[in-house]
Coordinates of C-alpha atoms and ligand atoms in Angstrom, one line a residue:
M1 CA -64.0 -6.8 -81.6
Y2 CA -62.2 -5.9 -78.4
T3 CA -64.5 -5.8 -75.4
K4 CA -64.1 -3.2 -72.7
K5 CA -62.7 -5.8 -70.3
L6 CA -60.0 -6.9 -72.8
L7 CA -59.1 -3.4 -73.6
A8 CA -58.6 -2.8 -69.8
L9 CA -56.5 -5.8 -69.6
L10 CA -54.3 -4.8 -72.5
A11 CA -53.8 -1.4 -70.9
A12 CA -52.9 -2.9 -67.5
P13 CA -49.2 -3.6 -68.2
F14 CA -48.7 0.2 -68.7
L15 CA -50.1 0.8 -65.2
A16 CA -47.0 -0.2 -63.1
Q17 CA -48.9 0.6 -59.9
A18 CA -50.1 -2.6 -58.2
A19 CA -53.7 -2.7 -57.0
I20 CA -54.1 -3.0 -53.2
E21 CA -56.0 -6.2 -52.5
P22 CA -57.0 -6.6 -48.8
G23 CA -58.4 -9.8 -47.7
E24 CA -61.0 -10.5 -45.1
L25 CA -60.8 -8.7 -41.8
V26 CA -60.4 -11.4 -39.1
T27 CA -61.2 -10.6 -35.5
I28 CA -58.6 -12.0 -33.2
T29 CA -60.2 -10.6 -30.1
S30 CA -62.9 -8.1 -29.2
A31 CA -61.9 -8.3 -25.5
A32 CA -58.6 -6.3 -25.8
D33 CA -57.6 -4.0 -23.0
S34 CA -57.9 -0.3 -24.0
T35 CA -54.2 0.0 -23.2
N36 CA -53.3 -2.5 -25.9
Q37 CA -51.4 0.2 -27.8
A38 CA -47.8 1.0 -28.7
A39 CA -45.7 1.9 -31.8
W40 CA -42.3 0.4 -30.9
W41 CA -43.7 -3.1 -30.4
A42 CA -43.7 -6.3 -32.4
P43 CA -47.1 -7.9 -31.4
L44 CA -47.2 -10.1 -34.4
D45 CA -45.0 -13.0 -35.7
Q46 CA -45.7 -15.7 -38.3
Y47 CA -44.1 -19.1 -37.9
G48 CA -44.7 -22.9 -38.2
G49 CA -48.0 -22.4 -40.1
Y50 CA -49.4 -20.0 -37.5
D51 CA -49.9 -16.3 -36.9
W52 CA -48.9 -15.4 -33.4
F53 CA -50.6 -12.4 -31.8
A54 CA -49.8 -10.9 -28.4
Y55 CA -52.2 -8.5 -26.8
L56 CA -53.5 -7.3 -23.4
R57 CA -57.0 -8.0 -22.1
N58 CA -58.8 -6.8 -19.0
P59 CA -58.6 -9.5 -16.4
P60 CA -61.9 -11.4 -16.3
G61 CA -63.6 -10.3 -13.0
G62 CA -60.7 -8.0 -12.2
S63 CA -59.8 -4.3 -12.3
T64 CA -60.0 -2.6 -15.7
S65 CA -56.8 -0.8 -14.5
N66 CA -55.0 -4.1 -14.8
N67 CA -54.3 -6.5 -17.7
N68 CA -53.4 -10.1 -18.6
V69 CA -51.1 -10.6 -21.4
M70 CA -52.5 -13.0 -24.1
V71 CA -50.9 -15.1 -26.8
A72 CA -53.3 -16.1 -29.6
R73 CA -52.1 -18.7 -32.1
R74 CA -54.1 -18.7 -35.3
S75 CA -53.6 -21.5 -37.8
I76 CA -53.0 -20.1 -41.2
S77 CA -54.5 -23.1 -43.0
D78 CA -57.9 -23.2 -41.1
G79 CA -58.1 -20.1 -39.1
A80 CA -58.5 -21.9 -35.8
I81 CA -57.4 -19.8 -32.8
Y82 CA -56.1 -21.2 -29.6
R83 CA -55.2 -18.7 -26.8
D84 CA -53.9 -18.4 -23.3
C85 CA -52.5 -16.0 -20.8
V86 CA -49.0 -15.8 -19.9
K87 CA -48.5 -17.5 -16.5
T88 CA -46.8 -16.8 -13.2
S89 CA -44.6 -19.5 -11.6
S90 CA -47.7 -20.6 -9.7
G91 CA -49.6 -21.2 -12.9
E92 CA -52.0 -18.2 -12.6
C93 CA -52.6 -15.7 -15.3
A94 CA -49.9 -12.9 -14.7
V95 CA -51.6 -9.6 -13.8
F96 CA -50.0 -6.3 -14.7
A97 CA -50.9 -2.6 -14.2
D98 CA -52.1 -0.8 -17.3
D99 CA -49.7 1.7 -18.8
A100 CA -50.5 2.5 -22.5
G101 CA -47.4 2.7 -24.7
H102 CA -45.2 1.0 -22.2
N103 CA -46.7 -2.2 -20.7
T104 CA -47.5 -3.8 -24.1
P105 CA -46.0 -7.1 -25.3
S106 CA -43.6 -8.0 -28.2
I107 CA -43.7 -11.6 -29.4
A108 CA -41.3 -13.8 -31.5
V109 CA -41.2 -17.6 -32.1
D110 CA -37.7 -19.1 -32.3
G111 CA -36.5 -21.5 -35.0
D112 CA -37.5 -24.5 -32.8
G113 CA -41.1 -23.2 -32.4
F114 CA -40.7 -21.9 -28.8
V115 CA -42.7 -18.7 -28.1
H116 CA -41.1 -15.7 -26.4
V117 CA -42.9 -12.6 -25.0
F118 CA -41.3 -9.6 -23.4
T119 CA -43.9 -7.3 -21.8
S120 CA -45.0 -4.9 -19.1
M121 CA -41.8 -3.1 -18.4
H122 CA -41.6 0.7 -17.8
N123 CA -38.2 1.2 -16.3
E124 CA -38.6 -2.3 -14.6
Q125 CA -36.6 -5.5 -14.4
W126 CA -37.2 -8.3 -16.9
K127 CA -40.7 -9.5 -17.6
Y128 CA -40.0 -12.4 -19.9
F129 CA -42.2 -15.4 -20.7
R130 CA -41.5 -18.5 -22.8
S131 CA -43.5 -21.5 -23.8
S132 CA -42.3 -24.9 -22.5
A133 CA -43.4 -26.7 -25.5
A134 CA -42.9 -25.9 -29.2
Y135 CA -45.9 -24.0 -30.8
S136 CA -47.7 -23.7 -27.5
S137 CA -49.7 -20.5 -26.5
T138 CA -49.0 -21.3 -22.9
L139 CA -46.0 -19.3 -21.6
V140 CA -44.4 -19.3 -18.2
D141 CA -42.2 -16.8 -16.4
R142 CA -38.5 -17.1 -17.4
S143 CA -37.5 -13.6 -16.3
S144 CA -34.8 -15.0 -13.9
E145 CA -32.9 -16.6 -16.9
M146 CA -32.2 -13.2 -18.4
P147 CA -28.7 -11.5 -18.1
D148 CA -28.4 -8.1 -16.4
Q149 CA -30.8 -8.8 -13.6
T150 CA -30.3 -5.4 -11.9
T151 CA -30.8 -3.3 -15.1
I152 CA -34.2 -1.8 -15.7
F153 CA -35.8 -1.9 -19.1
T154 CA -38.5 -0.4 -21.5
Y155 CA -39.6 -1.0 -25.1
P156 CA -38.7 -4.6 -26.1
M157 CA -38.4 -5.2 -29.8
V158 CA -37.7 -8.9 -30.5
K159 CA -37.5 -10.7 -33.9
R160 CA -36.3 -14.1 -35.4
G161 CA -33.2 -14.1 -37.5
N162 CA -32.5 -16.1 -40.5
N163 CA -31.1 -19.1 -38.6
G164 CA -33.8 -19.2 -36.0
N165 CA -32.1 -17.4 -33.1
L166 CA -33.8 -14.4 -31.7
W167 CA -32.5 -10.8 -31.4
L168 CA -33.8 -8.2 -29.0
I169 CA -33.3 -4.5 -28.7
I170 CA -34.5 -2.7 -25.6
R171 CA -33.9 0.5 -23.6
G172 CA -31.9 -0.2 -20.6
Q173 CA -30.7 1.7 -17.6
A174 CA -27.9 0.3 -15.5
S175 CA -28.4 0.2 -11.7
G176 CA -26.8 3.5 -10.4
D177 CA -26.7 5.3 -13.8
S178 CA -28.7 8.5 -13.5
S179 CA -27.4 10.1 -16.7
A180 CA -28.5 8.0 -19.7
K181 CA -30.6 5.1 -20.8
G182 CA -28.8 3.1 -23.5
G183 CA -29.7 0.7 -26.3
Y184 CA -29.2 -2.9 -25.2
F185 CA -28.8 -5.7 -27.6
Y186 CA -29.4 -9.4 -26.8
R187 CA -29.3 -12.7 -28.7
Y188 CA -31.2 -15.9 -27.9
S189 CA -29.5 -19.1 -29.2
T190 CA -31.7 -22.0 -30.0
S191 CA -28.8 -24.4 -29.4
S192 CA -28.0 -23.2 -25.9
K193 CA -31.5 -22.0 -25.1
Q194 CA -30.0 -18.9 -23.4
W195 CA -30.0 -15.2 -23.8
T196 CA -26.8 -13.3 -23.8
R197 CA -26.0 -9.7 -24.1
V198 CA -24.4 -8.7 -27.5
S199 CA -23.7 -5.1 -26.6
I200 CA -24.8 -1.8 -25.4
W201 CA -24.7 -0.5 -28.9
A202 CA -26.0 3.1 -28.4
Y203 CA -25.4 5.2 -25.3
N204 CA -24.9 9.0 -24.9
T205 CA -24.8 10.9 -21.6
G206 CA -27.8 13.1 -21.2
Y207 CA -29.9 11.1 -23.6
S208 CA -32.2 8.1 -23.8
V209 CA -32.5 5.5 -26.6
Y210 CA -35.9 4.5 -28.0
P211 CA -35.7 1.1 -30.1
D212 CA -37.8 1.0 -33.2
D213 CA -37.1 -2.1 -35.3
I214 CA -34.8 -5.0 -36.4
Q215 CA -34.5 -6.5 -39.8
F216 CA -32.2 -9.1 -41.3
S217 CA -30.3 -9.3 -44.6
S218 CA -29.8 -12.8 -46.2
D219 CA -26.0 -12.8 -45.1
G220 CA -27.3 -13.0 -41.5
D221 CA -26.5 -9.4 -40.6
V222 CA -28.8 -7.6 -38.2
H223 CA -30.0 -4.1 -39.0
L224 CA -31.1 -1.9 -36.2
Q225 CA -33.2 1.3 -36.1
W226 CA -33.9 3.6 -33.2
E227 CA -34.4 7.2 -32.0
W228 CA -33.2 9.5 -29.2
S229 CA -34.7 11.7 -26.5
K230 CA -33.2 14.0 -23.9
Y231 CA -32.6 11.9 -20.7
P232 CA -34.7 10.6 -18.9
A233 CA -37.6 10.4 -21.4
S234 CA -39.8 12.3 -23.8
A235 CA -43.1 11.8 -25.6
V236 CA -41.3 13.0 -28.8
R237 CA -37.9 12.0 -30.0
H238 CA -35.2 13.1 -32.6
E239 CA -32.5 11.9 -34.9
G240 CA -33.7 8.5 -36.2
S241 CA -30.7 6.3 -36.5
Y242 CA -29.6 3.1 -38.2
L243 CA -26.7 0.6 -37.8
R244 CA -25.8 -2.8 -39.3
Y245 CA -24.3 -5.6 -37.1
R246 CA -22.4 -8.5 -38.5
P247 CA -22.6 -11.5 -36.1
S248 CA -19.7 -13.4 -37.8
T249 CA -17.2 -10.7 -37.1
N250 CA -18.9 -8.9 -34.2
T251 CA -18.7 -5.5 -36.0
Y252 CA -21.0 -2.6 -36.5
R253 CA -21.2 -0.5 -39.6
T254 CA -23.1 2.7 -40.5
I255 CA -25.0 3.0 -43.8
T256 CA -21.7 4.1 -45.7
G257 CA -20.1 0.8 -44.7
A258 CA -17.7 2.5 -42.2
T259 CA -17.0 0.3 -39.3
V260 CA -17.7 2.1 -35.9
S261 CA -16.9 1.3 -32.3
L262 CA -19.5 1.3 -29.6
P263 CA -21.4 2.8 -28.2
V264 CA -22.5 5.0 -31.0
T265 CA -24.0 8.4 -30.4
Q266 CA -25.9 11.0 -32.6
S267 CA -22.5 12.4 -33.5
T268 CA -21.3 9.0 -35.1
P269 CA -21.0 10.0 -38.8
D270 CA -23.8 9.0 -41.1
L271 CA -25.7 7.2 -38.2
V272 CA -28.7 9.6 -38.3
F273 CA -31.1 9.4 -41.2
Q274 CA -33.3 12.3 -40.2
P275 CA -31.1 14.9 -38.8
L276 CA -32.4 17.8 -36.6
T277 CA -34.3 20.3 -38.7
S278 CA -34.4 24.1 -38.3
G279 CA -35.7 25.0 -34.9
E280 CA -35.7 21.3 -33.7
R281 CA -34.1 20.8 -30.3
Y282 CA -33.8 18.3 -27.5
G283 CA -34.2 20.8 -24.7
G284 CA -37.6 21.4 -23.0
D285 CA -39.4 18.5 -24.6
I286 CA -39.7 16.3 -21.5
N287 CA -43.4 15.5 -21.1
A288 CA -44.4 17.9 -23.8
S289 CA -44.8 17.4 -27.5
P290 CA -43.6 20.4 -29.5
G291 CA -42.4 20.2 -33.0
P292 CA -40.3 19.8 -34.9
A293 CA -39.8 16.3 -33.6
F294 CA -39.6 12.6 -34.5
Q295 CA -41.7 9.8 -33.3
S296 CA -41.8 6.1 -34.1
A297 CA -40.2 4.4 -37.1
K298 CA -40.0 1.0 -38.8
L299 CA -37.4 -0.5 -41.1
A300 CA -37.6 -2.5 -44.4
L301 CA -34.8 -3.9 -46.5
Y302 CA -34.5 -5.4 -49.8
E303 CA -31.5 -6.8 -51.7
D304 CA -30.9 -6.1 -55.5
S305 CA -29.6 -8.6 -58.1
V306 CA -26.0 -8.2 -56.8
G307 CA -26.9 -8.5 -53.2
T308 CA -26.6 -4.8 -52.2
V309 CA -29.0 -3.9 -49.4
H310 CA -31.4 -1.1 -49.8
V311 CA -32.8 0.5 -46.6
S312 CA -36.1 2.1 -46.2
S313 CA -37.1 3.8 -43.0
G314 CA -40.7 4.7 -42.6
Y315 CA -41.2 7.3 -39.8
R316 CA -43.5 10.1 -38.3
F317 CA -42.3 13.5 -38.2
K318 CA -43.8 16.8 -37.0
N319 CA -42.1 19.7 -38.8
T320 CA -43.8 22.7 -37.0
T321 CA -44.8 23.3 -33.4
D322 CA -48.5 22.7 -33.9
G323 CA -48.5 20.7 -37.1
A324 CA -49.8 17.2 -37.6
W325 CA -47.6 14.2 -37.6
Q326 CA -46.4 13.5 -41.2
V327 CA -45.5 10.2 -42.6
R328 CA -41.9 10.2 -44.1
R329 CA -39.5 7.9 -45.6
A330 CA -35.6 7.9 -45.7
T331 CA -33.9 5.7 -48.2
A332 CA -30.4 4.6 -48.7
T333 CA -28.3 2.1 -50.5
F334 CA -25.8 0.5 -48.1
G335 CA -22.3 1.5 -48.9
A336 CA -23.0 4.7 -50.6
T337 CA -21.5 8.0 -49.8
N338 CA -24.0 10.7 -48.5
P339 CA -26.6 8.0 -48.7
W340 CA -29.9 9.2 -47.0
T341 CA -32.7 10.7 -49.1
R342 CA -35.7 11.9 -47.4
E343 CA -39.3 12.5 -48.6
I344 CA -42.5 13.6 -47.1
I345 CA -45.1 11.1 -48.1
Y346 CA -48.2 12.1 -46.2
A347 CA -48.9 15.5 -44.7
G348 CA -52.6 15.8 -44.0
V349 CA -54.9 15.1 -41.1
E350 CA -53.2 14.0 -37.8
T351 CA -51.9 10.5 -37.8
T352 CA -51.6 8.1 -34.8
A353 CA -48.3 6.7 -33.3
A354 CA -47.8 3.4 -35.1
L355 CA -46.7 2.6 -38.7
G356 CA -45.5 -0.3 -40.7
I357 CA -43.3 -0.5 -43.8
T358 CA -42.6 -3.5 -46.2
H359 CA -40.6 -3.7 -49.4
D360 CA -40.4 -6.6 -51.9
R361 CA -37.7 -5.1 -54.2
T362 CA -40.4 -3.5 -56.5
T363 CA -43.2 -2.1 -54.3
V364 CA -42.8 -0.3 -51.0
R365 CA -45.8 0.1 -48.6
I366 CA -46.2 2.2 -45.6
Y367 CA -49.2 1.5 -43.3
Y368 CA -50.4 4.2 -41.0
C369 CA -53.6 5.4 -39.2
R370 CA -55.4 8.7 -39.3
Q371 CA -56.7 9.9 -36.0
G372 CA -60.5 9.3 -35.4
D373 CA -60.5 7.3 -38.8
S374 CA -58.7 4.0 -39.4
A375 CA -55.8 2.4 -41.3
Y376 CA -54.5 3.5 -44.7
V377 CA -51.6 2.3 -47.0
L378 CA -49.2 4.4 -49.0
E379 CA -47.8 2.5 -51.9
K380 CA -45.2 3.1 -54.5
T381 CA -44.1 0.7 -57.3
S382 CA -40.7 1.4 -59.0
N383 CA -40.7 5.0 -60.2
T384 CA -44.4 5.7 -60.0
G385 CA -45.9 8.2 -57.6
W386 CA -47.4 7.3 -54.2
T387 CA -50.9 6.1 -53.9
N388 CA -52.8 6.6 -50.7
T389 CA -55.6 4.0 -50.0
A390 CA -58.0 3.4 -47.2
L391 CA -57.9 -0.2 -46.1
A392 CA -61.5 -0.8 -46.9
P393 CA -62.2 -3.8 -44.5
A394 CA -60.8 -1.7 -41.5
Q395 CA -62.9 1.3 -42.3
G396 CA -65.4 2.1 -39.4
K397 CA -63.2 -0.1 -37.0
R398 CA -61.3 2.9 -35.6
V399 CA -57.9 1.2 -36.0
E400 CA -55.2 3.3 -34.1
R401 CA -52.2 1.0 -33.9
L402 CA -50.8 -1.6 -36.3
H403 CA -47.8 -3.8 -37.0
A404 CA -47.0 -5.2 -40.5
V405 CA -45.1 -8.4 -41.4
M406 CA -44.4 -9.2 -45.0
Q407 CA -44.7 -12.9 -46.1
A408 CA -42.3 -14.4 -48.5
D409 CA -45.0 -14.2 -51.2
G410 CA -45.1 -10.5 -50.8
V411 CA -48.5 -10.4 -49.1
D412 CA -48.5 -8.2 -46.0
V413 CA -50.0 -9.5 -42.8
L414 CA -51.3 -6.8 -40.5
Y415 CA -52.0 -6.7 -36.8
L416 CA -54.7 -3.8 -36.4
G417 CA -55.3 -2.6 -33.0
S418 CA -58.4 -0.6 -32.1
P419 CA -58.1 0.1 -28.4
T420 CA -61.6 1.4 -27.5
N421 CA -64.0 0.3 -30.3
V422 CA -66.0 -1.9 -28.0
N423 CA -66.3 0.6 -25.2
S424 CA -64.1 2.9 -23.0
S425 CA -62.1 0.0 -21.5
T426 CA -62.4 -2.6 -24.3
G427 CA -61.2 -2.8 -27.9
S428 CA -60.2 -5.2 -30.6
V429 CA -57.4 -6.8 -32.4
Y430 CA -57.8 -7.8 -36.1
R431 CA -55.8 -9.6 -38.8
L432 CA -55.8 -8.3 -42.3
A433 CA -53.8 -9.7 -45.2
V434 CA -53.0 -7.2 -47.9
G435 CA -52.0 -8.6 -51.2
G436 CA -51.9 -7.2 -54.7
R437 CA -48.2 -6.5 -55.2
A438 CA -47.1 -6.3 -58.8
Ligands
LIG1 C1 -43.6 21.1 -43.4 O1 -44.1 20.1 -44.3 C2 -44.8 20.6 -45.3 C3 -45.5 19.5 -46.1 O2 -46.7 19.5 -45.7 C4 -43.9 21.5 -46.2 O3 -44.6 22.0 -47.3 C5 -43.3 22.6 -45.4 O4 -42.4 23.3 -46.2 C6 -42.7 22.0 -44.2 N1 -42.3 23.1 -43.3 C7 -41.1 23.1 -42.8 C8 -40.8 24.3 -41.9 O5 -40.2 22.4 -43.0
LIG2 C1 -67.1 -3.1 -21.9 O1 -67.3 -4.3 -22.7 C2 -66.9 -5.4 -22.0 C3 -67.1 -6.6 -22.8 O2 -68.4 -6.7 -23.3 C4 -67.7 -5.5 -20.6 O3 -67.3 -6.7 -19.9 C5 -67.6 -4.3 -19.9 O4 -68.4 -4.3 -18.7 C6 -67.8 -3.1 -20.6 N1 -67.5 -1.9 -19.9 C7 -68.1 -0.8 -19.9 C8 -67.6 0.4 -19.1 O5 -69.3 -0.7 -20.4

């Protein structure tokens, strides 16, 4: 006699879709500043047996219009959290002005375990902090060590590459330039312990670059993703773009494999994965949010059995003037002709600015938030349809921002930010592991 449970097990292999298996929601802090929110950022890294969270808090005893930048180190084995503020040269907690969406931190740990944070720049000179000891949450101001001291910066996205060096993309505006803000690309070498500028990879007169994400393929190539607005700035952007950098030859290629010279612009062939749609335009969108428009994107790569890189861009797109922000994906196989394919995956209630995407060769996941609600995950395994699942442990927590990192075992670790779920000036940061990949 087959029991019901056994029958369900026998049937399971025919259901290619994996079940989402969220773990326990871990509170990293319930003292986050309400301006601890961004979409372009990288506020979570995992290295050396630790999760590393960067977030803002209201300065204890200080003004709620200011913040301290915090680094929380959480032991993956026992959950112990050790945290500290980033420090000025005199050893005090650095204090910065609140500026949601701009003055938020990105964090990466280099291959030797030193912790790096870029933060609190809105068209400002470097604000860069680094730990003096490996695996320490205590970071000191190292801004003066950066190149390009007179350039002003916004939106730092930093990640560790395969060999332990760090890569940073950031919007920069050279002193005296009043016609464009470019995409600046830097590398930190663990052997020299120095940052150097690799290039200004994207620059177009009349436009500004908005960095989104960096990913790495196993050959050491660095894959860049970003978007564009009219100069000087806009709440909404256009023409999500992708480029692959090969450090060993110092060359840049578009998705077709064509080598291009720098700087690239929107008119570089095959650079843009979401072209302008009917009625979409750059003009007139400064400090306004009309659609059609593009806003925030994240990148996931996987390599097939012959090492070909497959690119997935998850992004938000508003396709009408007053419509809600949708969740879309553009996919491509590196080296193909006419490579980009686009799909609308979620078009429902309004979504909030941040999303995350991970891909393990079989299953792709896109994490997003519904306004006034919390975090969800869209998932697709091989050729099945998309599922759309509320992340149950985050329900009721009013998560509005997130960041996703996929571990080697295919489990995703999420940074979930709920900027005001304590009160109007205070929110929370949570960690949620999401397993269950097929
Ligand atoms: C906008 O997106 C929806 C999906 O909800 C689609 O049905 C519709 O055709 C799109 N409109 C335009 C103008 O592209
Ligand atoms: C919000 O909560 C924090 C932490 O409990 C508290 O220090 C602060 O006074 C509260 N602010 C308001 C406006 O209630």
